């Protein structure tokens, strides 16, 4: 099953308005055909970046969203607001949300359900801490995080993307080896097959995230179940981000 590669940049809480627009323009200008490219942008720059990306194939995305439609939710951003400024995808369950800001499995599950139901593409992040890996719990942790999704209400494999991001590899400069990544990606595909069915699972893109850089991207992306990347640090410079994007073609 040939899956179109999907590389998304996660800008986290970085850039300013001018830098965000310049970065978006450079990505739009350099993005090649044959691979899906996205940028997950700080909320306040979504509108400006969306305008900078107008006419390009680069997808605009958000890093989080509230599951409630509107109302008394001080500090939150609804999915309709994200759609209003042109967002096409949303991350859920990023490890920084889970481990720094306390998003528990129930919150993450509600967010994932709300994002998919809204018609946007969902990038659902899963991954184990170093402690969990050392205790041989990697696959069990990933399995539980996949079970935050509701198979009965997710029918379009194009709008579901799983990002496998070992927590110990995020922002540390220590990426998973090609073999470690492939082992977990293959497990994820098998688990999706049980939660949905094999045909559905074979179409879902599974991104690797965690210190993916231009010099390790080709090896990771050559693994049969690695269909792209979710890129943090290296997405903040167009040159390094586009080098990874090109490796995913
Ligand atoms: C991320 O934030 O999702 C990530 C993978 O970061 P980095 O590439 O910096 O490890």
Tab-separated table of C-alpha atoms and ligand atoms in Angstrom:
chain	number	residue	atom	x	y	z
A	1	UNK	CA	0.000	0.000	0.000
A	2	UNK	CA	1.642	3.239	-1.121
A	3	UNK	CA	0.990	5.999	1.365
A	4	UNK	CA	1.773	9.633	0.565
A	5	UNK	CA	4.392	10.875	3.002
A	6	UNK	CA	3.334	13.585	5.431
A	7	UNK	CA	5.875	15.808	7.179
A	8	UNK	CA	4.566	18.369	9.667
A	9	UNK	CA	6.528	21.013	11.503
A	10	UNK	CA	5.581	21.717	15.110
A	11	UNK	CA	6.733	25.241	15.860
A	12	UNK	CA	5.706	24.919	19.525
A	13	UNK	CA	5.931	28.261	21.420
A	14	UNK	CA	8.517	29.764	19.071
A	15	UNK	CA	8.811	32.519	16.475
A	16	UNK	CA	7.240	35.954	16.379
A	17	UNK	CA	4.761	37.228	13.796
A	18	UNK	CA	7.360	38.424	11.318
A	19	UNK	CA	9.482	35.298	11.686
A	20	UNK	CA	6.445	33.040	11.414
A	21	UNK	CA	5.337	34.653	8.166
A	22	UNK	CA	8.849	34.524	6.701
A	23	UNK	CA	9.272	30.868	7.672
A	24	UNK	CA	5.860	29.965	6.228
A	25	UNK	CA	6.674	31.701	2.937
A	26	UNK	CA	10.013	29.935	2.649
A	27	UNK	CA	8.401	26.549	3.356
A	28	UNK	CA	5.634	27.224	0.833
A	29	UNK	CA	8.165	28.221	-1.807
A	30	UNK	CA	10.376	25.163	-1.294
A	31	UNK	CA	7.771	22.456	-0.649
A	32	UNK	CA	8.095	19.812	-3.373
A	33	UNK	CA	5.269	17.850	-4.984
A	34	UNK	CA	4.743	14.264	-3.945
A	35	UNK	CA	4.724	14.762	-0.184
A	36	UNK	CA	2.175	16.380	2.103
A	37	UNK	CA	3.622	19.214	4.168
A	38	UNK	CA	2.098	20.958	7.169
A	39	UNK	CA	3.025	23.490	9.835
A	40	UNK	CA	1.515	23.551	13.341
A	41	UNK	CA	1.715	27.162	14.349
A	42	UNK	CA	1.191	29.088	17.630
A	43	UNK	CA	-2.496	30.086	17.842
A	44	UNK	CA	-1.890	33.822	17.575
A	45	UNK	CA	-0.002	33.473	14.287
A	46	UNK	CA	-2.435	31.105	12.556
A	47	UNK	CA	-4.214	33.872	10.700
A	48	UNK	CA	-1.041	35.573	9.454
A	49	UNK	CA	0.609	32.266	8.517
A	50	UNK	CA	-2.565	31.140	6.761
A	51	UNK	CA	-2.393	34.241	4.591
A	52	UNK	CA	1.295	33.642	3.896
A	53	UNK	CA	0.478	30.076	2.782
A	54	UNK	CA	-2.436	31.082	0.548
A	55	UNK	CA	-2.228	29.364	-2.822
A	56	UNK	CA	0.352	26.832	-1.657
A	57	UNK	CA	-0.215	23.169	-0.819
A	58	UNK	CA	1.234	23.522	2.681
A	59	UNK	CA	-1.386	22.687	5.314
A	60	UNK	CA	-1.984	25.042	8.199
A	61	UNK	CA	-2.364	23.359	11.573
A	62	UNK	CA	-2.790	24.034	15.283
A	63	UNK	CA	-0.952	22.419	18.168
A	64	UNK	CA	-3.975	21.853	20.398
A	65	UNK	CA	-7.692	22.656	20.634
A	66	UNK	CA	-10.525	22.692	23.122
A	67	UNK	CA	-13.144	19.958	22.669
A	68	UNK	CA	-16.031	22.227	23.657
A	69	UNK	CA	-17.730	24.321	20.955
A	70	UNK	CA	-17.905	27.672	22.764
A	71	UNK	CA	-18.726	29.342	26.041
A	72	UNK	CA	-17.148	29.673	29.458
A	73	UNK	CA	-13.694	28.237	28.707
A	74	UNK	CA	-11.266	31.006	29.646
A	75	UNK	CA	-7.987	30.730	27.778
A	76	UNK	CA	-9.150	28.027	25.373
A	77	UNK	CA	-9.476	28.010	21.573
A	78	UNK	CA	-12.328	26.148	19.875
A	79	UNK	CA	-12.035	24.047	16.744
A	80	UNK	CA	-14.503	26.323	14.938
A	81	UNK	CA	-12.157	29.246	15.689
A	82	UNK	CA	-9.271	27.268	14.216
A	83	UNK	CA	-11.315	26.484	11.106
A	84	UNK	CA	-12.315	30.127	10.861
A	85	UNK	CA	-8.652	31.106	10.382
A	86	UNK	CA	-7.948	28.280	7.945
A	87	UNK	CA	-6.549	25.436	10.057
A	88	UNK	CA	-6.715	22.062	8.326
A	89	UNK	CA	-5.175	19.830	11.004
A	90	UNK	CA	-4.707	19.741	14.769
A	91	UNK	CA	-2.267	17.842	16.993
A	92	UNK	CA	-3.652	16.001	19.990
A	93	UNK	CA	-1.807	14.324	22.840
A	94	UNK	CA	1.590	15.892	22.206
A	95	UNK	CA	3.872	14.772	25.030
A	96	UNK	CA	4.372	18.355	26.174
A	97	UNK	CA	0.594	18.667	26.632
A	98	UNK	CA	0.469	15.310	28.425
A	99	UNK	CA	3.553	15.673	30.617
A	100	UNK	CA	4.032	19.407	31.219
A	101	UNK	CA	0.473	20.742	31.079
A	102	UNK	CA	-1.306	17.735	32.553
A	103	UNK	CA	-3.620	16.731	29.694
A	104	UNK	CA	-4.791	13.320	30.912
A	105	UNK	CA	-6.122	10.538	28.671
A	106	UNK	CA	-9.733	11.711	29.075
A	107	UNK	CA	-8.940	15.244	27.897
A	108	UNK	CA	-6.820	13.947	25.033
A	109	UNK	CA	-9.573	11.541	23.971
A	110	UNK	CA	-12.191	14.316	23.950
A	111	UNK	CA	-9.927	16.593	21.939
A	112	UNK	CA	-9.126	13.867	19.391
A	113	UNK	CA	-12.797	13.034	18.964
A	114	UNK	CA	-13.753	16.696	18.555
A	115	UNK	CA	-10.999	17.373	15.999
A	116	UNK	CA	-11.861	14.400	13.790
A	117	UNK	CA	-15.618	15.041	14.051
A	118	UNK	CA	-15.106	18.629	12.922
A	119	UNK	CA	-13.809	17.451	9.533
A	120	UNK	CA	-10.192	18.433	10.183
A	121	UNK	CA	-7.239	16.073	9.967
A	122	UNK	CA	-6.167	14.677	13.318
A	123	UNK	CA	-2.516	14.046	14.181
A	124	UNK	CA	-2.699	11.994	17.364
A	125	UNK	CA	0.620	11.769	19.228
A	126	UNK	CA	1.661	8.715	21.211
A	127	UNK	CA	4.918	7.691	22.841
A	128	UNK	CA	6.596	6.384	25.956
A	129	UNK	CA	8.874	8.034	28.506
A	130	UNK	CA	12.388	6.699	29.056
A	131	UNK	CA	11.263	5.144	32.323
A	132	UNK	CA	8.465	3.303	30.526
A	133	UNK	CA	10.836	2.109	27.784
A	134	UNK	CA	13.313	0.847	30.354
A	135	UNK	CA	10.487	-0.992	32.092
A	136	UNK	CA	9.509	-2.643	28.776
A	137	UNK	CA	6.177	-0.821	28.712
A	138	UNK	CA	6.552	0.937	25.356
A	139	UNK	CA	4.003	-1.082	23.410
A	140	UNK	CA	1.486	-1.145	26.266
A	141	UNK	CA	1.715	2.652	26.665
A	142	UNK	CA	1.284	3.230	22.944
A	143	UNK	CA	-1.648	0.805	22.851
A	144	UNK	CA	-3.477	2.729	25.600
A	145	UNK	CA	-2.875	6.035	23.833
A	146	UNK	CA	-4.253	4.592	20.581
A	147	UNK	CA	-7.334	3.516	22.524
A	148	UNK	CA	-8.042	7.190	23.222
A	149	UNK	CA	-9.391	7.215	19.659
A	150	UNK	CA	-12.940	6.112	18.811
A	151	UNK	CA	-12.816	3.717	15.846
A	152	UNK	CA	-16.606	3.790	15.427
A	153	UNK	CA	-16.556	7.493	14.601
A	154	UNK	CA	-13.339	7.634	12.535
A	155	UNK	CA	-13.962	6.333	9.026
A	156	UNK	CA	-11.546	8.230	6.781
A	157	UNK	CA	-7.948	6.971	7.066
A	158	UNK	CA	-6.707	10.078	5.227
A	159	UNK	CA	-7.794	12.283	8.121
A	160	UNK	CA	-6.186	10.194	10.838
A	161	UNK	CA	-2.427	10.407	11.325
A	162	UNK	CA	-0.554	8.841	14.232
A	163	UNK	CA	2.698	10.466	15.367
A	164	UNK	CA	4.953	8.102	17.298
A	165	UNK	CA	7.108	10.344	19.443
A	166	UNK	CA	9.196	8.690	22.142
A	167	UNK	CA	9.275	11.303	24.903
A	168	UNK	CA	12.975	10.689	25.530
A	169	UNK	CA	13.739	11.662	21.930
A	170	UNK	CA	11.799	14.939	21.796
A	171	UNK	CA	14.078	17.948	21.809
A	172	UNK	CA	16.943	15.895	23.229
A	173	UNK	CA	19.040	15.323	20.112
A	174	UNK	CA	18.702	11.587	20.788
A	175	UNK	CA	16.487	10.037	18.107
A	176	UNK	CA	15.109	6.499	18.107
A	177	UNK	CA	17.190	4.194	15.938
A	178	UNK	CA	15.673	3.124	12.631
A	179	UNK	CA	14.984	-0.303	14.150
A	180	UNK	CA	13.387	1.082	17.325
A	181	UNK	CA	11.139	3.346	15.266
A	182	UNK	CA	10.125	0.580	12.857
A	183	UNK	CA	9.355	-1.838	15.694
A	184	UNK	CA	6.885	0.587	17.303
A	185	UNK	CA	5.428	1.782	13.986
A	186	UNK	CA	4.757	-1.813	12.934
A	187	UNK	CA	3.096	-2.422	16.299
A	188	UNK	CA	0.952	0.706	15.854
A	189	UNK	CA	-0.201	-0.458	12.425
A	190	UNK	CA	-1.054	-3.870	13.809
A	191	UNK	CA	-2.952	-2.273	16.716
A	192	UNK	CA	-4.877	-0.027	14.290
A	193	UNK	CA	-5.739	-3.159	12.321
A	194	UNK	CA	-7.314	-4.670	15.429
A	195	UNK	CA	-9.113	-1.462	16.422
A	196	UNK	CA	-10.381	-0.820	12.853
A	197	UNK	CA	-9.374	-3.386	10.230
A	198	UNK	CA	-6.298	-4.198	8.155
A	199	UNK	CA	-7.439	-2.227	5.134
A	200	UNK	CA	-7.975	0.921	7.202
A	201	UNK	CA	-4.682	0.444	9.073
A	202	UNK	CA	-2.742	0.052	5.842
A	203	UNK	CA	-3.849	3.541	4.745
A	204	UNK	CA	-3.126	5.485	7.956
A	205	UNK	CA	0.071	7.550	7.903
A	206	UNK	CA	2.334	7.016	10.914
A	207	UNK	CA	4.839	9.815	11.482
A	208	UNK	CA	7.980	9.522	13.551
A	209	UNK	CA	8.867	12.450	15.817
A	210	UNK	CA	11.783	12.981	18.176
A	211	UNK	CA	14.969	14.734	17.092
A	212	UNK	CA	14.406	13.974	13.420
A	213	UNK	CA	17.019	16.018	11.541
A	214	UNK	CA	18.296	16.197	7.958
A	215	UNK	CA	21.103	13.756	8.774
A	216	UNK	CA	18.943	11.000	10.273
A	217	UNK	CA	15.707	11.530	8.329
A	218	UNK	CA	16.489	9.329	5.324
A	219	UNK	CA	17.191	6.256	7.458
A	220	UNK	CA	14.069	6.687	9.566
A	221	UNK	CA	11.866	7.465	6.559
A	222	UNK	CA	13.147	4.403	4.697
A	223	UNK	CA	11.492	2.132	7.276
A	224	UNK	CA	8.421	0.446	5.809
A	225	UNK	CA	5.979	1.761	8.420
A	226	UNK	CA	7.449	5.261	8.813
A	227	UNK	CA	5.335	7.508	6.583
A	228	UNK	CA	6.657	10.914	7.503
A	229	UNK	CA	7.727	12.996	10.435
A	230	UNK	CA	6.558	15.404	13.090
A	231	UNK	CA	9.433	17.818	13.407
A	232	UNK	CA	10.133	20.235	16.250
A	233	UNK	CA	13.519	21.956	16.395
A	234	UNK	CA	14.474	21.300	12.781
A	235	UNK	CA	11.179	22.819	11.583
A	236	UNK	CA	12.177	26.281	12.755
A	237	UNK	CA	14.545	26.750	9.808
A	238	UNK	CA	13.172	26.327	6.300
A	239	UNK	CA	16.401	24.756	5.079
A	240	UNK	CA	16.493	21.910	7.613
A	241	UNK	CA	12.735	21.368	7.476
A	242	UNK	CA	12.706	21.173	3.676
A	243	UNK	CA	15.668	18.789	3.703
A	244	UNK	CA	13.550	16.408	5.810
A	245	UNK	CA	10.519	16.983	3.591
A	246	UNK	CA	12.580	16.083	0.528
A	247	UNK	CA	13.783	12.901	2.215
A	248	UNK	CA	10.122	11.845	2.545
A	249	UNK	CA	9.329	12.117	-1.179
B	1	LIG	C1	8.014	17.544	18.548
B	1	LIG	O1	7.888	18.571	19.203
B	1	LIG	O2	6.990	16.977	18.196
B	1	LIG	C2	9.364	17.068	18.226
B	1	LIG	C3	9.473	15.922	17.627
B	1	LIG	O3	10.414	17.877	18.564
B	1	LIG	P1	11.963	17.677	18.122
B	1	LIG	O4	11.979	17.407	16.655
B	1	LIG	O5	12.617	18.975	18.483
B	1	LIG	O6	12.492	16.521	18.921
